[in-house]
PDB file of C-alpha atoms and ligand atoms in Angstrom:
ATOM      1  CA  MET A 224      -0.085  -0.059  -0.005  1.00 53.00           C
ATOM      2  CA  GLY A 225       1.184   3.602  -0.619  1.00 48.00           C
ATOM      3  CA  GLU A 226       2.582   5.911   2.038  1.00 50.00           C
ATOM      4  CA  SER A 227      -0.614   7.763   2.609  1.00 64.00           C
ATOM      5  CA  GLY A 228      -2.520   4.518   3.088  1.00 89.00           C
ATOM      6  CA  ARG A 229      -5.252   5.723   0.757  1.00 96.00           C
ATOM      7  CA  VAL A 230      -6.415   3.529  -2.114  1.00 98.00           C
ATOM      8  CA  VAL A 231      -7.782   5.589  -4.991  1.00 98.00           C
ATOM      9  CA  MET A 232      -9.813   4.155  -7.812  1.00 98.00           C
ATOM     10  CA  ILE A 233     -10.254   6.178 -11.022  1.00 98.00           C
ATOM     11  CA  THR A 234     -12.502   5.093 -13.772  1.00 98.00           C
ATOM     12  CA  GLY A 235     -11.222   6.308 -17.157  1.00 98.00           C
ATOM     13  CA  GLY A 236      -7.842   7.084 -15.496  1.00 97.00           C
ATOM     14  CA  SER A 237      -5.730   6.178 -18.561  1.00 97.00           C
ATOM     15  CA  ARG A 238      -5.954   9.665 -20.266  1.00 96.00           C
ATOM     16  CA  GLY A 239      -7.497  13.109 -20.243  1.00 98.00           C
ATOM     17  CA  ILE A 240      -9.144  14.327 -16.910  1.00 98.00           C
ATOM     18  CA  GLY A 241      -8.847  10.954 -15.182  1.00 98.00           C
ATOM     19  CA  ARG A 242      -5.146  10.765 -15.845  1.00 98.00           C
ATOM     20  CA  ALA A 243      -4.706  14.280 -14.409  1.00 98.00           C
ATOM     21  CA  VAL A 244      -6.558  13.298 -11.388  1.00 98.00           C
ATOM     22  CA  ALA A 245      -4.253  10.376 -10.839  1.00 98.00           C
ATOM     23  CA  PHE A 246      -1.167  12.592 -11.061  1.00 98.00           C
ATOM     24  CA  ARG A 247      -2.764  15.176  -8.797  1.00 98.00           C
ATOM     25  CA  PHE A 248      -3.013  12.430  -6.197  1.00 97.00           C
ATOM     26  CA  ALA A 249       0.560  11.361  -6.714  1.00 95.00           C
ATOM     27  CA  GLU A 250       2.137  13.523  -4.083  1.00 93.00           C
ATOM     28  CA  GLU A 251       0.407  11.615  -1.234  1.00 94.00           C
ATOM     29  CA  LYS A 252       1.623   8.362  -2.648  1.00 95.00           C
ATOM     30  CA  PRO A 253      -1.597   6.448  -2.564  1.00 96.00           C
ATOM     31  CA  SER A 254      -2.293   3.080  -4.154  1.00 97.00           C
ATOM     32  CA  MET A 255      -3.849   3.755  -7.456  1.00 97.00           C
ATOM     33  CA  ILE A 256      -6.302   1.626  -9.451  1.00 98.00           C
ATOM     34  CA  ILE A 257      -6.837   2.924 -13.110  1.00 97.00           C
ATOM     35  CA  LEU A 258      -9.778   1.507 -14.985  1.00 98.00           C
ATOM     36  CA  HIS A 259      -9.962   1.966 -18.837  1.00 97.00           C
ATOM     37  CA  TYR A 260     -11.489   0.134 -21.800  1.00 96.00           C
ATOM     38  CA  ASP A 261      -9.576   0.614 -24.954  1.00 90.00           C
ATOM     39  CA  PRO A 262      -8.265  -2.704 -26.173  1.00 85.00           C
ATOM     40  CA  ASP A 263      -5.006  -0.679 -27.211  1.00 87.00           C
ATOM     41  CA  ASP A 264      -3.842  -0.156 -23.559  1.00 88.00           C
ATOM     42  CA  SER A 265      -0.902   1.907 -24.319  1.00 94.00           C
ATOM     43  CA  ALA A 266      -2.287   5.063 -22.644  1.00 95.00           C
ATOM     44  CA  ALA A 267      -3.250   2.983 -19.512  1.00 95.00           C
ATOM     45  CA  SER A 268       0.297   1.346 -19.385  1.00 95.00           C
ATOM     46  CA  ASP A 269       2.140   4.675 -20.002  1.00 96.00           C
ATOM     47  CA  THR A 270       0.055   6.062 -17.054  1.00 97.00           C
ATOM     48  CA  VAL A 271       0.828   3.276 -14.709  1.00 96.00           C
ATOM     49  CA  THR A 272       4.616   3.306 -15.741  1.00 97.00           C
ATOM     50  CA  LYS A 273       4.812   7.023 -14.877  1.00 97.00           C
ATOM     51  CA  LEU A 274       2.879   6.693 -11.718  1.00 97.00           C
ATOM     52  CA  SER A 275       5.176   3.813 -10.851  1.00 96.00           C
ATOM     53  CA  GLU A 276       8.319   5.973 -11.428  1.00 96.00           C
ATOM     54  CA  LEU A 277       6.914   8.320  -8.975  1.00 96.00           C
ATOM     55  CA  GLY A 278       6.945   5.603  -6.325  1.00 94.00           C
ATOM     56  CA  ILE A 279       3.233   4.813  -6.444  1.00 96.00           C
ATOM     57  CA  GLN A 280       1.813   1.333  -6.484  1.00 95.00           C
ATOM     58  CA  ALA A 281      -0.499   1.617  -9.498  1.00 96.00           C
ATOM     59  CA  ALA A 282      -2.415  -1.053 -11.426  1.00 96.00           C
ATOM     60  CA  ALA A 283      -4.601  -0.785 -14.483  1.00 96.00           C
ATOM     61  CA  TYR A 284      -7.494  -3.056 -15.241  1.00 97.00           C
ATOM     62  CA  LYS A 285      -9.367  -3.235 -18.509  1.00 97.00           C
ATOM     63  CA  LEU A 286     -12.990  -3.493 -18.496  1.00 97.00           C
ATOM     64  CA  ASP A 287     -16.252  -1.869 -19.604  1.00 98.00           C
ATOM     65  CA  VAL A 288     -17.540  -0.019 -16.493  1.00 98.00           C
ATOM     66  CA  SER A 289     -21.072  -0.081 -17.870  1.00 98.00           C
ATOM     67  CA  SER A 290     -21.226  -3.792 -17.236  1.00 98.00           C
ATOM     68  CA  TYR A 291     -22.373  -4.453 -13.546  1.00 98.00           C
ATOM     69  CA  LYS A 292     -21.148  -8.093 -13.711  1.00 98.00           C
ATOM     70  CA  ASP A 293     -17.654  -6.964 -14.799  1.00 98.00           C
ATOM     71  CA  VAL A 294     -17.488  -4.193 -12.279  1.00 98.00           C
ATOM     72  CA  GLU A 295     -18.474  -6.534  -9.581  1.00 98.00           C
ATOM     73  CA  ALA A 296     -15.751  -9.140 -10.500  1.00 98.00           C
ATOM     74  CA  LEU A 297     -13.118  -6.473 -10.687  1.00 97.00           C
ATOM     75  CA  PHE A 298     -13.957  -5.215  -7.350  1.00 97.00           C
ATOM     76  CA  LYS A 299     -13.503  -8.547  -5.775  1.00 96.00           C
ATOM     77  CA  ASN A 300     -10.031  -8.568  -7.265  1.00 96.00           C
ATOM     78  CA  VAL A 301      -9.369  -5.051  -6.030  1.00 96.00           C
ATOM     79  CA  LEU A 302     -10.477  -5.932  -2.446  1.00 95.00           C
ATOM     80  CA  SER A 303      -8.279  -9.092  -2.403  1.00 95.00           C
ATOM     81  CA  ARG A 304      -5.302  -7.137  -3.691  1.00 95.00           C
ATOM     82  CA  PHE A 305      -5.704  -3.736  -1.918  1.00 95.00           C
ATOM     83  CA  GLY A 306      -7.956  -4.476   0.829  1.00 94.00           C
ATOM     84  CA  LYS A 307     -10.253  -1.353   0.417  1.00 96.00           C
ATOM     85  CA  VAL A 308     -11.085   1.681  -1.618  1.00 97.00           C
ATOM     86  CA  ASP A 309     -10.879   5.022   0.033  1.00 98.00           C
ATOM     87  CA  VAL A 310     -11.631   7.182  -2.907  1.00 98.00           C
ATOM     88  CA  LEU A 311     -13.672   6.587  -5.917  1.00 98.00           C
ATOM     89  CA  VAL A 312     -13.582   8.938  -8.808  1.00 98.00           C
ATOM     90  CA  ASN A 313     -16.254   8.076 -11.419  1.00 98.00           C
ATOM     91  CA  ASN A 314     -14.816   9.784 -14.494  1.00 98.00           C
ATOM     92  CA  ALA A 315     -15.162   7.497 -17.413  1.00 98.00           C
ATOM     93  CA  GLY A 316     -17.337   9.047 -20.168  1.00 98.00           C
ATOM     94  CA  ILE A 317     -17.971   9.135 -23.842  1.00 97.00           C
ATOM     95  CA  THR A 318     -19.957  11.313 -26.395  1.00 97.00           C
ATOM     96  CA  ARG A 319     -22.099  10.139 -29.311  1.00 97.00           C
ATOM     97  CA  ASP A 320     -23.320  13.523 -30.493  1.00 95.00           C
ATOM     98  CA  SER A 321     -26.116  14.207 -33.084  1.00 95.00           C
ATOM     99  CA  LEU A 322     -29.425  16.235 -33.071  1.00 97.00           C
ATOM    100  CA  LEU A 323     -32.346  14.462 -31.528  1.00 98.00           C
ATOM    101  CA  MET A 324     -33.949  13.979 -34.947  1.00 98.00           C
ATOM    102  CA  ARG A 325     -30.893  11.931 -36.010  1.00 98.00           C
ATOM    103  CA  MET A 326     -30.038  10.248 -32.726  1.00 98.00           C
ATOM    104  CA  THR A 327     -30.235   6.572 -32.805  1.00 98.00           C
ATOM    105  CA  GLU A 328     -31.488   4.349 -30.062  1.00 98.00           C
ATOM    106  CA  ASP A 329     -27.990   2.907 -29.718  1.00 98.00           C
ATOM    107  CA  ASP A 330     -26.407   6.392 -29.544  1.00 98.00           C
ATOM    108  CA  TRP A 331     -28.828   7.064 -26.469  1.00 98.00           C
ATOM    109  CA  ASP A 332     -28.439   3.677 -24.867  1.00 98.00           C
ATOM    110  CA  THR A 333     -24.503   3.636 -25.131  1.00 98.00           C
ATOM    111  CA  VAL A 334     -23.971   7.113 -23.805  1.00 98.00           C
ATOM    112  CA  LEU A 335     -26.447   6.506 -20.842  1.00 98.00           C
ATOM    113  CA  ARG A 336     -24.819   3.174 -20.034  1.00 98.00           C
ATOM    114  CA  VAL A 337     -21.371   4.237 -20.209  1.00 98.00           C
ATOM    115  CA  ASN A 338     -21.714   7.705 -18.479  1.00 98.00           C
ATOM    116  CA  LEU A 339     -24.547   7.044 -15.974  1.00 98.00           C
ATOM    117  CA  LYS A 340     -25.057   3.271 -15.311  1.00 98.00           C
ATOM    118  CA  SER A 341     -21.477   2.949 -14.822  1.00 98.00           C
ATOM    119  CA  VAL A 342     -21.589   5.579 -11.901  1.00 99.00           C
ATOM    120  CA  PHE A 343     -24.230   3.359 -10.157  1.00 98.00           C
ATOM    121  CA  ASN A 344     -22.258   0.012 -10.815  1.00 98.00           C
ATOM    122  CA  CYS A 345     -18.984   1.437  -9.376  1.00 98.00           C
ATOM    123  CA  THR A 346     -20.580   3.434  -6.613  1.00 98.00           C
ATOM    124  CA  GLN A 347     -22.747   0.422  -5.542  1.00 98.00           C
ATOM    125  CA  VAL A 348     -19.855  -2.154  -5.383  1.00 97.00           C
ATOM    126  CA  VAL A 349     -17.491   0.287  -3.706  1.00 98.00           C
ATOM    127  CA  ILE A 350     -19.944   1.830  -1.070  1.00 97.00           C
ATOM    128  CA  ARG A 351     -20.543  -1.389   0.810  1.00 93.00           C
ATOM    129  CA  SER A 352     -16.849  -1.571   1.921  1.00 93.00           C
ATOM    130  CA  MET A 353     -16.813   2.387   2.520  1.00 97.00           C
ATOM    131  CA  ILE A 354     -19.779   1.901   4.838  1.00 97.00           C
ATOM    132  CA  LYS A 355     -18.121  -0.981   6.747  1.00 95.00           C
ATOM    133  CA  GLN A 356     -15.060   1.188   7.099  1.00 95.00           C
ATOM    134  CA  ARG A 357     -17.180   4.147   8.030  1.00 95.00           C
ATOM    135  CA  GLY A 358     -15.418   6.560   5.590  1.00 97.00           C
ATOM    136  CA  GLY A 359     -14.818   7.383   1.956  1.00 98.00           C
ATOM    137  CA  ARG A 360     -14.814  10.045  -0.749  1.00 98.00           C
ATOM    138  CA  ILE A 361     -16.685   9.706  -4.051  1.00 98.00           C
ATOM    139  CA  VAL A 362     -16.481  12.327  -6.791  1.00 99.00           C
ATOM    140  CA  ASN A 363     -18.541  11.969  -9.935  1.00 99.00           C
ATOM    141  CA  ILE A 364     -17.531  13.797 -13.067  1.00 99.00           C
ATOM    142  CA  SER A 365     -20.531  15.512 -14.586  1.00 98.00           C
ATOM    143  CA  SER A 366     -20.447  18.347 -17.097  1.00 98.00           C
ATOM    144  CA  VAL A 367     -21.636  22.017 -17.356  1.00 97.00           C
ATOM    145  CA  VAL A 368     -23.837  20.463 -20.322  1.00 97.00           C
ATOM    146  CA  GLY A 369     -25.877  18.592 -17.775  1.00 98.00           C
ATOM    147  CA  GLN A 370     -26.721  21.940 -16.171  1.00 98.00           C
ATOM    148  CA  ILE A 371     -27.309  24.189 -19.166  1.00 96.00           C
ATOM    149  CA  GLY A 372     -27.920  21.763 -22.181  1.00 96.00           C
ATOM    150  CA  ASN A 373     -26.176  21.683 -25.559  1.00 93.00           C
ATOM    151  CA  PRO A 374     -27.696  21.089 -28.931  1.00 93.00           C
ATOM    152  CA  GLY A 375     -26.591  17.745 -30.343  1.00 94.00           C
ATOM    153  CA  GLN A 376     -25.941  16.282 -26.959  1.00 96.00           C
ATOM    154  CA  ALA A 377     -29.348  15.157 -25.631  1.00 98.00           C
ATOM    155  CA  ASN A 378     -27.909  11.883 -24.596  1.00 98.00           C
ATOM    156  CA  TYR A 379     -24.732  13.224 -23.074  1.00 98.00           C
ATOM    157  CA  ALA A 380     -26.550  16.095 -21.125  1.00 98.00           C
ATOM    158  CA  ALA A 381     -29.186  13.610 -19.838  1.00 98.00           C
ATOM    159  CA  SER A 382     -26.540  11.303 -18.514  1.00 99.00           C
ATOM    160  CA  LYS A 383     -24.576  14.218 -16.946  1.00 98.00           C
ATOM    161  CA  ALA A 384     -27.661  15.769 -15.374  1.00 98.00           C
ATOM    162  CA  GLY A 385     -28.502  12.206 -14.028  1.00 99.00           C
ATOM    163  CA  ILE A 386     -25.150  12.179 -12.323  1.00 99.00           C
ATOM    164  CA  MET A 387     -26.034  15.411 -10.500  1.00 98.00           C
ATOM    165  CA  GLY A 388     -29.283  13.875  -9.002  1.00 98.00           C
ATOM    166  CA  PHE A 389     -27.545  10.658  -8.328  1.00 99.00           C
ATOM    167  CA  THR A 390     -24.707  12.489  -6.337  1.00 99.00           C
ATOM    168  CA  LYS A 391     -27.136  14.449  -4.192  1.00 98.00           C
ATOM    169  CA  THR A 392     -29.223  11.420  -3.335  1.00 98.00           C
ATOM    170  CA  ILE A 393     -26.261   9.083  -2.445  1.00 98.00           C
ATOM    171  CA  ALA A 394     -24.783  12.008  -0.522  1.00 98.00           C
ATOM    172  CA  ARG A 395     -27.870  12.026   1.665  1.00 98.00           C
ATOM    173  CA  GLU A 396     -27.984   8.244   1.956  1.00 98.00           C
ATOM    174  CA  VAL A 397     -24.420   7.801   3.203  1.00 98.00           C
ATOM    175  CA  ALA A 398     -23.551  11.063   5.004  1.00 98.00           C
ATOM    176  CA  GLY A 399     -24.137   9.330   8.462  1.00 97.00           C
ATOM    177  CA  ARG A 400     -21.403   6.763   7.431  1.00 97.00           C
ATOM    178  CA  GLY A 401     -18.701   9.450   7.117  1.00 97.00           C
ATOM    179  CA  ILE A 402     -18.759   9.226   3.270  1.00 98.00           C
ATOM    180  CA  THR A 403     -18.951  12.478   1.113  1.00 98.00           C
ATOM    181  CA  VAL A 404     -20.269  12.400  -2.265  1.00 99.00           C
ATOM    182  CA  ASN A 405     -19.878  15.347  -4.670  1.00 99.00           C
ATOM    183  CA  ALA A 406     -19.697  16.052  -8.378  1.00 99.00           C
ATOM    184  CA  VAL A 407     -17.296  18.089 -10.492  1.00 99.00           C
ATOM    185  CA  ALA A 408     -18.869  19.674 -13.578  1.00 98.00           C
ATOM    186  CA  PRO A 409     -16.122  20.637 -16.128  1.00 98.00           C
ATOM    187  CA  GLY A 410     -16.834  23.040 -18.828  1.00 97.00           C
ATOM    188  CA  PHE A 411     -14.678  22.933 -22.085  1.00 96.00           C
ATOM    189  CA  ILE A 412     -11.504  20.966 -21.364  1.00 97.00           C
ATOM    190  CA  ASN A 413      -8.476  20.370 -23.542  1.00 96.00           C
ATOM    191  CA  THR A 414      -8.546  16.531 -23.891  1.00 96.00           C
ATOM    192  CA  GLU A 415      -9.126  13.988 -26.680  1.00 94.00           C
ATOM    193  CA  MET A 416     -12.752  14.399 -26.129  1.00 93.00           C
ATOM    194  CA  THR A 417     -12.761  17.923 -27.408  1.00 94.00           C
ATOM    195  CA  ALA A 418      -9.864  17.613 -29.729  1.00 92.00           C
ATOM    196  CA  GLY A 419     -12.058  16.527 -32.702  1.00 86.00           C
ATOM    197  CA  LEU A 420     -14.620  19.291 -32.441  1.00 86.00           C
ATOM    198  CA  PRO A 421     -14.854  21.437 -35.374  1.00 85.00           C
ATOM    199  CA  ASP A 422     -13.057  24.988 -35.063  1.00 89.00           C
ATOM    200  CA  LYS A 423     -16.610  26.753 -35.431  1.00 88.00           C
ATOM    201  CA  ILE A 424     -17.793  24.916 -32.325  1.00 85.00           C
ATOM    202  CA  LYS A 425     -14.688  25.586 -30.396  1.00 89.00           C
ATOM    203  CA  GLN A 426     -14.928  29.450 -31.204  1.00 92.00           C
ATOM    204  CA  TYR A 427     -18.652  29.408 -30.233  1.00 89.00           C
ATOM    205  CA  PHE A 428     -17.813  27.995 -26.766  1.00 88.00           C
ATOM    206  CA  LEU A 429     -14.720  30.150 -26.209  1.00 94.00           C
ATOM    207  CA  GLN A 430     -16.867  33.239 -26.883  1.00 95.00           C
ATOM    208  CA  GLN A 431     -19.025  32.296 -23.830  1.00 95.00           C
ATOM    209  CA  ILE A 432     -16.224  31.573 -21.392  1.00 97.00           C
ATOM    210  CA  PRO A 433     -15.606  34.570 -19.154  1.00 98.00           C
ATOM    211  CA  LEU A 434     -12.060  33.459 -18.514  1.00 97.00           C
ATOM    212  CA  ALA A 435     -11.646  33.180 -22.250  1.00 95.00           C
ATOM    213  CA  ARG A 436      -9.714  29.970 -22.574  1.00 96.00           C
ATOM    214  CA  MET A 437     -10.278  26.180 -22.662  1.00 96.00           C
ATOM    215  CA  GLY A 438      -9.665  24.551 -19.190  1.00 98.00           C
ATOM    216  CA  GLU A 439      -6.851  22.122 -18.878  1.00 98.00           C
ATOM    217  CA  PRO A 440      -7.371  18.613 -17.308  1.00 98.00           C
ATOM    218  CA  GLU A 441      -5.209  19.701 -14.230  1.00 98.00           C
ATOM    219  CA  ASP A 442      -7.828  22.599 -13.514  1.00 98.00           C
ATOM    220  CA  VAL A 443     -10.431  19.784 -12.990  1.00 98.00           C
ATOM    221  CA  ALA A 444      -8.064  17.587 -11.135  1.00 98.00           C
ATOM    222  CA  GLU A 445      -7.385  20.266  -8.647  1.00 98.00           C
ATOM    223  CA  ALA A 446     -11.114  20.419  -7.639  1.00 98.00           C
ATOM    224  CA  VAL A 447     -11.358  16.711  -7.498  1.00 98.00           C
ATOM    225  CA  TYR A 448      -8.397  16.376  -5.334  1.00 98.00           C
ATOM    226  CA  TRP A 449      -9.579  19.092  -2.937  1.00 98.00           C
ATOM    227  CA  LEU A 450     -12.949  17.413  -2.534  1.00 98.00           C
ATOM    228  CA  CYS A 451     -11.115  14.243  -1.471  1.00 98.00           C
ATOM    229  CA  SER A 452      -8.941  16.230   0.970  1.00 97.00           C
ATOM    230  CA  ASP A 453      -9.560  16.712   4.665  1.00 96.00           C
ATOM    231  CA  ALA A 454     -10.175  20.484   3.892  1.00 97.00           C
ATOM    232  CA  ALA A 455     -13.418  19.527   2.117  1.00 98.00           C
ATOM    233  CA  ARG A 456     -14.782  17.143   4.999  1.00 97.00           C
ATOM    234  CA  TYR A 457     -17.855  19.363   5.515  1.00 98.00           C
ATOM    235  CA  ILE A 458     -18.810  19.478   1.834  1.00 98.00           C
ATOM    236  CA  THR A 459     -21.183  16.866   0.466  1.00 98.00           C
ATOM    237  CA  GLY A 460     -23.953  16.584  -2.268  1.00 98.00           C
ATOM    238  CA  GLN A 461     -22.450  19.538  -4.197  1.00 98.00           C
ATOM    239  CA  VAL A 462     -21.628  20.226  -7.797  1.00 98.00           C
ATOM    240  CA  ILE A 463     -18.550  22.187  -8.271  1.00 98.00           C
ATOM    241  CA  HIS A 464     -18.265  23.863 -11.732  1.00 98.00           C
ATOM    242  CA  VAL A 465     -14.867  24.118 -13.342  1.00 98.00           C
ATOM    243  CA  SER A 466     -15.830  25.900 -16.456  1.00 98.00           C
ATOM    244  CA  GLY A 467     -13.988  29.218 -16.444  1.00 98.00           C
ATOM    245  CA  GLY A 468     -17.386  30.783 -15.637  1.00 98.00           C
ATOM    246  CA  LEU A 469     -19.245  29.227 -18.635  1.00 96.00           C
ATOM    247  CA  PHE A 470     -21.946  28.404 -16.118  1.00 97.00           C
ATOM    248  CA  MET A 471     -22.508  30.671 -13.026  1.00 96.00           C
TER     249      MET A 471
HETATM  250  P1  NAP B1035     -11.253  11.163 -22.598  1.00 84.28           P
HETATM  251  O1  NAP B1035      -9.998  11.870 -22.752  1.00 84.28           O
HETATM  252  O2  NAP B1035     -11.907  10.816 -23.917  1.00 84.28           O
HETATM  253  O3  NAP B1035     -11.176   9.902 -21.721  1.00 84.28           O
HETATM  254  C1  NAP B1035     -12.086   9.023 -21.415  1.00 84.28           C
HETATM  255  C2  NAP B1035     -11.690   7.973 -20.465  1.00 84.28           C
HETATM  256  O4  NAP B1035     -12.738   7.182 -20.132  1.00 84.28           O
HETATM  257  C3  NAP B1035     -10.601   7.021 -21.010  1.00 84.28           C
HETATM  258  O5  NAP B1035      -9.687   6.844 -19.967  1.00 84.28           O
HETATM  259  C4  NAP B1035     -11.371   5.930 -21.479  1.00 84.28           C
HETATM  260  O6  NAP B1035     -10.657   4.609 -21.488  1.00 84.28           O
HETATM  261  C5  NAP B1035     -12.485   5.789 -20.311  1.00 84.28           C
HETATM  262  N1  NAP B1035     -13.592   5.038 -20.896  1.00 84.28           N
HETATM  263  C6  NAP B1035     -14.455   5.171 -21.804  1.00 84.28           C
HETATM  264  N2  NAP B1035     -15.355   4.255 -22.008  1.00 84.28           N
HETATM  265  C7  NAP B1035     -15.100   3.505 -20.986  1.00 84.28           C
HETATM  266  C8  NAP B1035     -15.757   2.346 -20.616  1.00 84.28           C
HETATM  267  N3  NAP B1035     -16.868   1.857 -21.093  1.00 84.28           N
HETATM  268  N4  NAP B1035     -15.297   1.532 -19.536  1.00 84.28           N
HETATM  269  C9  NAP B1035     -14.082   2.066 -18.859  1.00 84.28           C
HETATM  270  N5  NAP B1035     -13.498   3.056 -19.309  1.00 84.28           N
HETATM  271  C10 NAP B1035     -13.917   3.866 -20.364  1.00 84.28           C
HETATM  272  O7  NAP B1035     -12.268  12.150 -21.852  1.00 84.28           O
HETATM  273  P2  NAP B1035     -12.124  13.304 -20.930  1.00 84.28           P
HETATM  274  O8  NAP B1035     -12.297  14.562 -21.684  1.00 84.28           O
HETATM  275  O9  NAP B1035     -10.889  13.115 -20.100  1.00 84.28           O
HETATM  276  O10 NAP B1035     -13.507  13.100 -19.989  1.00 84.28           O
HETATM  277  C11 NAP B1035     -13.373  12.599 -18.734  1.00 84.28           C
HETATM  278  C12 NAP B1035     -14.669  12.814 -18.138  1.00 84.28           C
HETATM  279  O11 NAP B1035     -14.973  14.241 -17.999  1.00 84.28           O
HETATM  280  C13 NAP B1035     -15.919  12.298 -18.950  1.00 84.28           C
HETATM  281  O12 NAP B1035     -16.854  11.811 -18.019  1.00 84.28           O
HETATM  282  C14 NAP B1035     -16.405  13.417 -19.663  1.00 84.28           C
HETATM  283  O13 NAP B1035     -17.803  13.331 -19.972  1.00 84.28           O
HETATM  284  C15 NAP B1035     -16.161  14.512 -18.569  1.00 84.28           C
HETATM  285  N6  NAP B1035     -16.176  15.892 -19.220  1.00 84.28           N
HETATM  286  C16 NAP B1035     -15.181  16.136 -20.095  1.00 84.28           C
HETATM  287  C17 NAP B1035     -15.259  17.565 -20.663  1.00 84.28           C
HETATM  288  C18 NAP B1035     -14.197  17.980 -21.729  1.00 84.28           C
HETATM  289  O14 NAP B1035     -14.325  19.076 -22.302  1.00 84.28           O
HETATM  290  N7  NAP B1035     -13.273  17.125 -22.002  1.00 84.28           N
HETATM  291  C19 NAP B1035     -16.149  18.490 -20.238  1.00 84.28           C
HETATM  292  C20 NAP B1035     -17.108  18.145 -19.291  1.00 84.28           C
HETATM  293  C21 NAP B1035     -17.146  16.796 -18.812  1.00 84.28           C
HETATM  294  P3  NAP B1035      -9.930   4.121 -22.979  1.00 84.28           P
HETATM  295  O15 NAP B1035      -8.955   5.140 -23.332  1.00 84.28           O
HETATM  296  O16 NAP B1035      -9.200   2.893 -22.471  1.00 84.28           O
HETATM  297  O17 NAP B1035     -11.182   3.917 -23.696  1.00 84.28           O
END
């Protein structure tokens, strides 16, 4: 186990925001569990190698977090290897954008499964052990789009708004057990998810951001880390927006 003794599990920790969260935790030398899905696991192995170079005990597991059965099996594995999970960051997410008139049933189902059902899956399997140890931190990565909507993202916005409702409900359910549950809602962040957007869309977003730039994954990681620190012990059921003021 790492020096701090905390065991941190991050879904989608192989790249983008999840990877930045992993590196933000690095200074306290936790044990780190990275979940990812791409069969080409070069991003995950690169992340684990770099974390190991920093002296962190890190492991990557490849699975589809939207499968309850697979998440349950993974967690058994994690418990036998690490003994517990103190911090869960539900970060894995995807987009399948199109206007409602053109959105297929598969686009809807896939995004809701990966972005929202996965949060139920991972939270439910982890929370039992957090309740037993009477403590834990859960941070769910939502999106500004779940709050304000965005044309072409009905599935994504619904999944991210769902995360906000889920977060507040579970925060109420487990507050008495010393567990905090919060959400972070990023705005427009510089990762592979946004890299492919047409310049026109990027310009449109940039014009609406008071701080007049895209966010970096590290900007989001800072808020996640803080919510998991002792400094945030009296904060639960909140949605913290990290969007340069895009939503206020
Ligand atoms: P990203 O760079 O595309 O990374 C997504 C991560 O999720 C990858 O590690 C990916 O693993 C993992 N993942 C995807 N599907 C998975 C599945 N079925 N099972 C397990 N892991 C899976 O995305 P990002 O921009 O960092 O976004 C991270 C989170 O922030 C997402 O929830 C996203 O919705 C949210 N967010 C992002 C922005 C933004 O502007 N970037 C804004 C608001 C909210 P593989 O690489 O192995 O597939």
